[in-house]
XYZ file of C-alpha atoms in Angstrom:
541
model
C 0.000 0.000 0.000
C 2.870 2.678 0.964
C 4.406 1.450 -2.518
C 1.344 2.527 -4.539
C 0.881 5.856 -2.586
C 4.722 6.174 -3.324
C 4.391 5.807 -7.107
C 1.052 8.064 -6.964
C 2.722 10.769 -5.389
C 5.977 10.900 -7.825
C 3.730 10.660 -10.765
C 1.432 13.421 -9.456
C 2.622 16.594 -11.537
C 1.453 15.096 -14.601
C -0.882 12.563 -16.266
C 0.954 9.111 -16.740
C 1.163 7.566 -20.293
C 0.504 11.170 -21.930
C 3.204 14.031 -23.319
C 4.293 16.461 -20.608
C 5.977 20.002 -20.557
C 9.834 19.575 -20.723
C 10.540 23.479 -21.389
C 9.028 27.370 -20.770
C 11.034 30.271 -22.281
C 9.017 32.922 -20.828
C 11.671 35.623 -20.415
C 13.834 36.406 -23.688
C 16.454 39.068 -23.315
C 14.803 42.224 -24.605
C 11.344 42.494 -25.797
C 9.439 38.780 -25.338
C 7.231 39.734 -28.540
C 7.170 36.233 -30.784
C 10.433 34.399 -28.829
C 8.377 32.464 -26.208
C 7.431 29.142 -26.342
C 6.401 26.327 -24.368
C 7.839 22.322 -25.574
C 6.283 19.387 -24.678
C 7.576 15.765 -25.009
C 6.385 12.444 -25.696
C 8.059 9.523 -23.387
C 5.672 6.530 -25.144
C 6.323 4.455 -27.646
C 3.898 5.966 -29.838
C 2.194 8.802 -31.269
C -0.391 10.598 -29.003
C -3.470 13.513 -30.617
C -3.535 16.019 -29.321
C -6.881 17.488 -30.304
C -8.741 19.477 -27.599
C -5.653 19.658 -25.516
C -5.430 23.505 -23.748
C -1.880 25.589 -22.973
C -3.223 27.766 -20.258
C -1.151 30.746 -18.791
C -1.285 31.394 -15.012
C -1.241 34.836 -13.275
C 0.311 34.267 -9.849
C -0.406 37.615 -8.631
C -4.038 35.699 -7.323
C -6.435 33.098 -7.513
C -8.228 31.833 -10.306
C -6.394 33.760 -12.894
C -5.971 31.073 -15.584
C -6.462 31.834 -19.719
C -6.138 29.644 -22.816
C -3.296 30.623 -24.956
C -3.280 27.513 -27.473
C -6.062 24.918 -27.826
C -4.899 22.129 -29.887
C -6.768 20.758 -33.348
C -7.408 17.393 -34.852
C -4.452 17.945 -36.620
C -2.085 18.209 -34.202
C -0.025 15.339 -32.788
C 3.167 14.492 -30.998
C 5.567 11.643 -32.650
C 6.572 8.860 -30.612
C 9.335 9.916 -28.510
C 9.197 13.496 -30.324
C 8.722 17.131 -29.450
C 5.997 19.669 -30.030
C 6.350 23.126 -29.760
C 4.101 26.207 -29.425
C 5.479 29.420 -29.900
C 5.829 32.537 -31.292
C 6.799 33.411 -35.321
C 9.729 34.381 -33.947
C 10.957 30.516 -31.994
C 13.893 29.223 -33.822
C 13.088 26.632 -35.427
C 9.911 27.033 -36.512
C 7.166 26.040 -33.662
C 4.545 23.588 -35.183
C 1.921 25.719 -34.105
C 2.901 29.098 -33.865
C 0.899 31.617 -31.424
C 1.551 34.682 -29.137
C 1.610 33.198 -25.456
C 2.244 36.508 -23.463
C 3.527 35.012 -20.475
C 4.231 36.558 -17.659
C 7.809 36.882 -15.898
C 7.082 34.877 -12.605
C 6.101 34.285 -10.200
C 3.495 32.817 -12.745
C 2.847 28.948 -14.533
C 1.691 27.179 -16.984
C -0.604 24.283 -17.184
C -2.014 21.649 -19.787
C -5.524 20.396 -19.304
C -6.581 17.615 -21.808
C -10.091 16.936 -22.735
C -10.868 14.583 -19.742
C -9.897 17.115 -17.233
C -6.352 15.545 -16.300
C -3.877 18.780 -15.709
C -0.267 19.239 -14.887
C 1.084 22.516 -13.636
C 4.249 23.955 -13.933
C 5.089 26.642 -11.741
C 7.544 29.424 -11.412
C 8.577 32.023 -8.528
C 7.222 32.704 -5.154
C 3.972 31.120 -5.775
C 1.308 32.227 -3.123
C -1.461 29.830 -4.733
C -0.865 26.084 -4.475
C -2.724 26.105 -7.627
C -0.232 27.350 -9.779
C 2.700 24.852 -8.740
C 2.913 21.179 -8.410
C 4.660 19.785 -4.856
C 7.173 23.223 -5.312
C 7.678 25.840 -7.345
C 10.721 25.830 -9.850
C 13.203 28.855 -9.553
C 12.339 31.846 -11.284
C 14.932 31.698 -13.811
C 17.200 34.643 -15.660
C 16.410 36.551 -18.774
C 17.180 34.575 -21.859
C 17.410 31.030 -20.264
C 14.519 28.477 -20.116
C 12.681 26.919 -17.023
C 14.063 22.954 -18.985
C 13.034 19.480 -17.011
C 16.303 17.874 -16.414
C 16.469 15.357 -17.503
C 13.938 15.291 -20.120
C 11.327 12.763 -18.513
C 12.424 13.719 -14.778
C 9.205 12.655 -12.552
C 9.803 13.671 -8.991
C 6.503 15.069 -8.289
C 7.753 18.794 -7.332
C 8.230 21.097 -10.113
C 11.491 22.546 -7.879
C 12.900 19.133 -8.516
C 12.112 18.056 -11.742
C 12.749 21.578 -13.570
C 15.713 24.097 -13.868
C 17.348 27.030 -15.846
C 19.268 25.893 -18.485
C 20.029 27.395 -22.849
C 16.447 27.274 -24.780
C 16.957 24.063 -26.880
C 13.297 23.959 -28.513
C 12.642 20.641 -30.655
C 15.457 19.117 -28.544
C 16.767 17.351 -25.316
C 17.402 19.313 -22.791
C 20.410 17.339 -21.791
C 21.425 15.369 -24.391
C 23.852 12.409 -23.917
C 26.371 13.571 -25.613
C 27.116 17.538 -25.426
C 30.361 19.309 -24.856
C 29.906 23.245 -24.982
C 32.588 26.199 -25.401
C 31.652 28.254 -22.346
C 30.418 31.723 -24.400
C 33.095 34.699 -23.126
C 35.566 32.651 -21.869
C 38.458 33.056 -24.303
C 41.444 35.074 -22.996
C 44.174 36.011 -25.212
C 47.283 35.972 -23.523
C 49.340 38.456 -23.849
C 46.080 40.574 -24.730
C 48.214 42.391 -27.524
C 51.354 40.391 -28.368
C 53.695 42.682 -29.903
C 55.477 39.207 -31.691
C 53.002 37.147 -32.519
C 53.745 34.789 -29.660
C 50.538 33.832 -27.220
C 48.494 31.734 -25.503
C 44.645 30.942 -26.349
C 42.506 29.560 -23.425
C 38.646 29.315 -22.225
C 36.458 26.911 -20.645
C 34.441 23.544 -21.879
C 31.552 22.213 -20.067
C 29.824 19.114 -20.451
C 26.559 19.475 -20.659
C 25.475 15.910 -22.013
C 24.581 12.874 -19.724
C 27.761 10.925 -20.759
C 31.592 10.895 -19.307
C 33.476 12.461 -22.373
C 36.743 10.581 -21.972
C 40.342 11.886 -22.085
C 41.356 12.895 -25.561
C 38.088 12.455 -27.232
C 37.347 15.975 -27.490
C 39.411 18.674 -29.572
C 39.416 22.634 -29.877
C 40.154 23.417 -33.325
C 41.515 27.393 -33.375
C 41.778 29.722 -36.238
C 42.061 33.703 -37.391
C 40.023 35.547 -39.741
C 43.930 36.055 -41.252
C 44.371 32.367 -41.964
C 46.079 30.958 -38.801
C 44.620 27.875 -37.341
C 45.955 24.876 -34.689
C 44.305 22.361 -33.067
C 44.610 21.612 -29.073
C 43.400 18.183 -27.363
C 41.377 18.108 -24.439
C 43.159 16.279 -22.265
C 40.983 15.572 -18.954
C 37.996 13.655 -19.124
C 34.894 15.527 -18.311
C 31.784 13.510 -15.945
C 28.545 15.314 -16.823
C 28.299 19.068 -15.594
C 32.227 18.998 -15.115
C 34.002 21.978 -16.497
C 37.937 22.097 -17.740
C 39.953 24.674 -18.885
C 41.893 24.404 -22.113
C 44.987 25.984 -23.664
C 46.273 26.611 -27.620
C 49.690 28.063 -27.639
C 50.698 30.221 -30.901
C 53.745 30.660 -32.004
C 53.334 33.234 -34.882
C 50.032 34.946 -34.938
C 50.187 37.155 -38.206
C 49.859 41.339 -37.336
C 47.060 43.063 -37.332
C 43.371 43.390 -35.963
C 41.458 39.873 -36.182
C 38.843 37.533 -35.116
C 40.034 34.263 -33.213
C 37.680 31.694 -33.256
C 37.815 28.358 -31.364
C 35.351 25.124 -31.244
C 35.082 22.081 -30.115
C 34.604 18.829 -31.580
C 33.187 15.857 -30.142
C 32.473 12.765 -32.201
C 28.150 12.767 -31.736
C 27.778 15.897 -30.349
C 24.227 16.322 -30.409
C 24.020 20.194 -29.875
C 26.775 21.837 -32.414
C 25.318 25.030 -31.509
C 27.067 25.790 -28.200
C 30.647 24.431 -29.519
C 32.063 27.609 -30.902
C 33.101 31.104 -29.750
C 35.015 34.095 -31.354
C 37.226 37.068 -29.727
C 38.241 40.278 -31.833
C 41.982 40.567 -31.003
C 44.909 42.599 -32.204
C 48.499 41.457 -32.499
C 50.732 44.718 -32.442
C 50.592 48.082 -32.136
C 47.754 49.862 -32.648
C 46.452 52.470 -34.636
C 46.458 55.384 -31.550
C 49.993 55.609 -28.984
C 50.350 56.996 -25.669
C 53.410 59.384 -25.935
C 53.102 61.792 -22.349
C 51.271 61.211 -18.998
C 50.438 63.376 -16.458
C 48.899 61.249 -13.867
C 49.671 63.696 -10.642
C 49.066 67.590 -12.018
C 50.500 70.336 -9.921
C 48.898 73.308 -10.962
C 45.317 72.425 -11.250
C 45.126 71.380 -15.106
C 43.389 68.037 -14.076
C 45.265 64.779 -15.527
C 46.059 64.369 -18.919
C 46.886 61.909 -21.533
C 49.017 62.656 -24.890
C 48.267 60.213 -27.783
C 49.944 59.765 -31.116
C 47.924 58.938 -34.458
C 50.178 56.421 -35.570
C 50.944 56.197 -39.322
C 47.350 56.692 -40.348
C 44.726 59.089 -39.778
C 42.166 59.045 -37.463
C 39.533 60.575 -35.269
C 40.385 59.999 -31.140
C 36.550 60.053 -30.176
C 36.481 56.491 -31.521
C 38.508 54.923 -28.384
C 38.303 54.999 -24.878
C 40.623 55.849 -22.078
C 40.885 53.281 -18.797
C 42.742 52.846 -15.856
C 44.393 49.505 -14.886
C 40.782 48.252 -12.910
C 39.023 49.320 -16.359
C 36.924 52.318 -15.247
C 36.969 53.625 -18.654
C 35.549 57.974 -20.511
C 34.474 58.731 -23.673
C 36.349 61.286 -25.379
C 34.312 64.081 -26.485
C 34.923 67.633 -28.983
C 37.872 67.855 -30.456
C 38.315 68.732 -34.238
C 37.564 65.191 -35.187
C 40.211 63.513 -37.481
C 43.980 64.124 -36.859
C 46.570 63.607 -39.396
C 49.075 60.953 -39.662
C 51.716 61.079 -36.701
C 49.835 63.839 -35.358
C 49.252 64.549 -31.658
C 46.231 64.927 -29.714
C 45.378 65.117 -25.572
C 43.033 63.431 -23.693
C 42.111 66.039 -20.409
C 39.901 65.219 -17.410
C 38.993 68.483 -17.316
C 39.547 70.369 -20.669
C 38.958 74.391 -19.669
C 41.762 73.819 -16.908
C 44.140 72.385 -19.271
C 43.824 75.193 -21.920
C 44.207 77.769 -19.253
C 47.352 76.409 -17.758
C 48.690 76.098 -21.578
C 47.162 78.658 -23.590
C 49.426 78.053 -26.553
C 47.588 74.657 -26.848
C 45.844 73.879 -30.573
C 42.435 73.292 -28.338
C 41.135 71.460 -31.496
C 43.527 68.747 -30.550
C 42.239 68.540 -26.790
C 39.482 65.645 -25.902
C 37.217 66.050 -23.043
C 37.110 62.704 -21.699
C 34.121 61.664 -19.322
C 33.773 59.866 -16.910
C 37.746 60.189 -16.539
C 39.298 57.455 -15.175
C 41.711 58.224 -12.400
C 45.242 57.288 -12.395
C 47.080 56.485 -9.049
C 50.057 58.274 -7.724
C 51.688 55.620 -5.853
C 52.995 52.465 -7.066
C 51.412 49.325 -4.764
C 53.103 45.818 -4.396
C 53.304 45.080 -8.333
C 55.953 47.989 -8.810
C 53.435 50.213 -10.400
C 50.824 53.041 -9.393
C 48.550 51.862 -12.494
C 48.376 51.719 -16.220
C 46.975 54.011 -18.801
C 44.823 51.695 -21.861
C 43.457 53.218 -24.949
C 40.627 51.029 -26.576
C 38.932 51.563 -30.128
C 35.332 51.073 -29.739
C 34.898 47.757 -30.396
C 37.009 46.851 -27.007
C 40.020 46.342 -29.187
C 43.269 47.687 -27.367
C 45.508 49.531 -29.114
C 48.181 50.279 -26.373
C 49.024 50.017 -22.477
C 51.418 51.831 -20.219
C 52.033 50.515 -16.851
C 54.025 52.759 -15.342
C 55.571 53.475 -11.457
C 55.423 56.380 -10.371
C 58.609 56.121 -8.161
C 61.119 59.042 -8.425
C 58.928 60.622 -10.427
C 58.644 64.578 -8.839
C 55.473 65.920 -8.101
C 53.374 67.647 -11.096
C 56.258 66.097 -13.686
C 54.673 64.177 -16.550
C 55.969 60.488 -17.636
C 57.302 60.785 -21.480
C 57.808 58.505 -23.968
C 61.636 57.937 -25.511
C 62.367 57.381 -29.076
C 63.058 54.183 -27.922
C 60.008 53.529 -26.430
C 61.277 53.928 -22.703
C 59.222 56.066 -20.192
C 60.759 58.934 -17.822
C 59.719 61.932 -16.721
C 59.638 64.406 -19.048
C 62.746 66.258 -19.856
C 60.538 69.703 -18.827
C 58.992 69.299 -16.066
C 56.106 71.163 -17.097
C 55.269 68.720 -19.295
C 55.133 68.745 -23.457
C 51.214 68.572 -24.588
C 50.850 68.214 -27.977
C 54.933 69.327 -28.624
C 57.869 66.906 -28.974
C 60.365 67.024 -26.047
C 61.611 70.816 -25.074
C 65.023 71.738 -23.633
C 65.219 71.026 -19.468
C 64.497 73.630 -17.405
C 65.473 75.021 -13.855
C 66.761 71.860 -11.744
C 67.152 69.819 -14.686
C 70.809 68.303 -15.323
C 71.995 70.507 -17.763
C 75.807 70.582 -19.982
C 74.576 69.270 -23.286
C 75.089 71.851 -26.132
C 73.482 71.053 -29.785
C 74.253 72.186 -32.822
C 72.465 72.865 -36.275
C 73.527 74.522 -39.051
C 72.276 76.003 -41.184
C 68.920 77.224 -39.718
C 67.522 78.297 -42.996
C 67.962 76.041 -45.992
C 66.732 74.824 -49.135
C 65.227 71.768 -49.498
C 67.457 69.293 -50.693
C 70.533 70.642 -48.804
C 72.412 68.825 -45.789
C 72.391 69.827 -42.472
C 75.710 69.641 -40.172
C 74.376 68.359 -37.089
C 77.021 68.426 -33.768
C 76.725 67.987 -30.026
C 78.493 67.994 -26.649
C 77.353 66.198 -23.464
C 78.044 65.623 -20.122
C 79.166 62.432 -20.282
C 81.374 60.270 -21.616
C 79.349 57.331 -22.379
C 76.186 58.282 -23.774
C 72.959 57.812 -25.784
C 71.755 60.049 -28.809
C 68.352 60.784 -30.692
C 67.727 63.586 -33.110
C 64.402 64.273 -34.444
C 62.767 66.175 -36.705
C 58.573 67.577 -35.977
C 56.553 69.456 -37.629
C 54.641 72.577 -36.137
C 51.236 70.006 -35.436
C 53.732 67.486 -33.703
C 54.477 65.115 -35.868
C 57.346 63.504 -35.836
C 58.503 63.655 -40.009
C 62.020 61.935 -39.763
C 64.868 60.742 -37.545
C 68.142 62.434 -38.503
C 69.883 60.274 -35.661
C 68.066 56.876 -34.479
C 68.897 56.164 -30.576
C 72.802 55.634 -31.533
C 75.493 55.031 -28.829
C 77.957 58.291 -28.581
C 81.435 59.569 -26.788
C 80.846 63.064 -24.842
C 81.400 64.767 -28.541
C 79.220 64.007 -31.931
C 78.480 65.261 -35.331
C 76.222 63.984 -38.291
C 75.118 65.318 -41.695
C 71.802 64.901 -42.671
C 70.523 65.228 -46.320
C 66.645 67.496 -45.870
C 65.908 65.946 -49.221
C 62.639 64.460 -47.525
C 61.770 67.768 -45.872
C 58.881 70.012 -47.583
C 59.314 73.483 -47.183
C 58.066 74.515 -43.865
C 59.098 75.398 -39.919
C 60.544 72.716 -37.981
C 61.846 71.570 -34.960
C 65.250 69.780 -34.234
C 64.864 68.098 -31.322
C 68.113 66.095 -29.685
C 67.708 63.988 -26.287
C 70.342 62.665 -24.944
C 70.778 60.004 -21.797
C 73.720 58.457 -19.822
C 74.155 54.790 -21.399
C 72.117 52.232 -18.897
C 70.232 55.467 -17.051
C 67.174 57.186 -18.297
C 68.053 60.717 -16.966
C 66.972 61.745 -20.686
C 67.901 65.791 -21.131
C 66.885 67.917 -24.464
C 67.765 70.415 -26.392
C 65.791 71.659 -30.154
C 66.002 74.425 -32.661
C 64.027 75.777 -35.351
C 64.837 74.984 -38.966
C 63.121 76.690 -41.503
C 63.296 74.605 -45.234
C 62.561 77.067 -48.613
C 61.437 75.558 -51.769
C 64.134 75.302 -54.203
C 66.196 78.074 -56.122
C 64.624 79.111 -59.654
């Protein structure tokens, strides 16, 4: 007798021998209009009508509030084993009867009542009603997941038990017995911009079938939208609902911006559509530079960032600016596009920064809001923070970490030639200038010389210097009046106290210039400057 009562109670939520509901998508992300859909299953042996049979919505919010969304017609019938599903015109695939359900969010249900009066209920939320539930109420689930009966003919008798959130799979298993998934957002790229080529690709499988996937039965085949591709094993087994993390090492990942894509394969996977996932990426440097930092102003300008257009030209209101924890401002006026090798700033507060340098081009200056914040002191890494300039698209296109150790108060960090950081050789800072002569303080000695100062173009320029020390490094550089850097006289070149070089200005176009030398103790960065204006004419006649 306690057997029967037993098998009565389990089998309680639902008619035996007859299809029951094994999914509710009742909460798409965005607007529900035509996604919704309710399945139901078939566990017999053979087909079953389903003429007269009612889909009724439930309104938890009191009693008696139940309405017909779907009544089924003489032509409607479930396959042995198979899956019916009413939905909206907007289900993927196509529902086999298709029809506007409106249901509600939870706490709410759904229930089936057949011609003969048998029901089951399946209920959602914090159900006040008994009515609208069977033993317990199954979670509320998130937006865009379903309310799925796991596993597809689960018969506890409490809809708690029997039903969970899990992806909308409508026309098939829930869990099917064989399903590994690539776990969507869960491909890192490491480094995150590889200046060689050289990196690591890793994310996250899941099982999600009913069967042990067995060591080296599943692969994760990677490639790039510029023709690179590999292939890593997965080498732990997986029990059902286990989770491993894989790894794809590159050795040569062609330059440029580009999708990575990875997927897994798995011989009878019976859901392909959770076994890929993409990444945009970019191997290099990127189209904008950070050149100057001021990350600890001393005369109320607000921080500020310098950036470089590099090579190409482009508009800086189509990145971002973050910090290292990725609080991130959108840059904002500004002229629009700059040229190639141009400069432009990024300000946290734009009126303070044009006061404090009123010779600024303001239609180079970028109001950037929210502004990030950079730290002044460096924590147990070795640096305060890092400046990161993203395109749009979340594509980075370059990073500074940088310490602020020995760095004096209201001194910008600069970029070298080279690519090292220091503080600027004026401690005032260059916005939107290339490196100016030290001032007050700053170690000084260094003579350069440049002659002529006028010239035609075509002619060669005698270039000299004299430094304080013995053992030394030189760059000389040439900018225009907007910034840009337009050649390199002298590339970072190893020097005695004394140098000279000529320089043919056969690449120069007539114009004003400025000659800027830095100069640095070999194996120190206490980087010191000194420039000069050149003016080029056009040729004689």
């Amino acid at each position: 007798m306690l057997a029967g009562a037993l098998v009565l109670a389990l089998a309680a939520c639902s008619p035996l021998g007859r299809p029951i509901v094994t999914e509710v998508f009742y909460d798409a992300i965005g607007d529900d209009t035509g996604q919704e859909f309710v399945e139901l299953y078939n566990p017999a042996d053979s087909a079953y009508a389903l003429a007269g049979l009612k889909l009724e919505a439930g309104d938890g919010a009191g009693p008696g509030r139940w309405s017909v969304r779907w009544t089924g017609t003489a032509a409607d019938s479930i396959a042995a084993r198979g899956r019916f599903v009413i939905g909206g015109a907007l289900a993927q695939p196509a529902p086999q009867a298709v029809v506007e359900l409106a249901l509600q969010n939870g706490p709410d249900a759904v229930r089936l009542v057949w011609p003969d009066g048998a029901t089951e209920t399946v209920g959602y939320g914090a159900l006040a009603y008994p009515e609208y539930y069977c033993g317990s109420p199954a979670p509320d689930v998130a937006s865009g997941s379903s309310l799925a009966r796991l596993p597809d003919d689960a018969q506890t008798g409490s809809n708690a038990l029997d039903f969970a959130a899990a992806p909308p799979s409508p026309g098939r298993a829930n869990r099917p017995a064989r399903d590994l998934a690539l776990a969507r957002g869960t491909l890192v790229l490491t480094p995150e911009q590889p200046l060689d080529g050289r990196a690591a690709l890793t994310g996250l499988v899941h099982n999600r079938g009913g069967e042990i996937v067995h060591a080296g039965e599943a692969a994760i085949a990677c490639s790039t939208s510029t023709g690179g591709a590999l292939t890593a094993v997965l080498e732990a087994g997986l029990a059902p609902g286990d989770s491993a993390r894989w790894s794809a090492a590159w050795a040569a990942l062609p330059s440029g911006k580009q999708w990575i894509s990875a997927r897994v394969t798995l011989a009878g996977d019976q859901a392909p559509e959770n076994d890929a996932d993409t990444i945009l990426v970019r191997v290099g440097p990127g189209p904008l530079e950070i050149t100057e930092i001021q990350f600890h102003p001393g005369a109320g300008e607000g921080e500020w960032v310098e950036v470089r257009a590099r090579g190409a030209a482009l508009d800086p209101a189509g990145f971002t600016l973050a910090d290292r924890g990725g609080a991130h401002g959108v840059p904002t006026g500004g002229m629009g596009t700059v040229d190639p090798d141009s400069l432009a700033l990024y300000a946290q507060d734009r009126a303070a920064l044009l006061a404090r340098y009123p010779d600024l081009d303001a239609a180079r200056v970028w109001q950037v809001a929210p502004w990030p914040g950079f730290v002044n002191r460096d924590d147990s890494t070795g640096f305060a923070d890092a400046v990161v300039v993203r395109e749009r698209d979340g594509t980075r296109s370059d990073r500074v970490d940088y310490s602020a150790a020995g760095v004096p108060a209201g001194v910008p960090l600069e970029r070298s030639a080279a690519g090292a950081w220091g503080p600027a050789s004026d401690p005032a800072g260059t916005p939107l200038a290339p490196p100016r002569p030290p001032r007050s303080g700053a170690p000084v000695g260094a003579r350069f010389g440049l002659a002529p100062r006028r010239l035609r173009a075509g002619e060669t320029l005698a270039l000299d210097w004299t430094l304080p020390w013995d053992d030394a490094r030189v760059v000389i550089e040439i900018y225009d009046l907007a910034g840009r850097r337009v050649a390199t006289p002298l590339p970072e070149t190893g020097s005695s106290s004394r140098g000279s070089r000529r320089w043919s200005a056969v690449a120069l176009a007539p114009g004003v210039y400025r000659v800027a030398m830095r100069a640095a103790p070999r194996g120190r960065e206490e980087w010191i400057a000194e420039t000069r204006a050149l003016r080029v004419e056009g040729l004689a006649p």
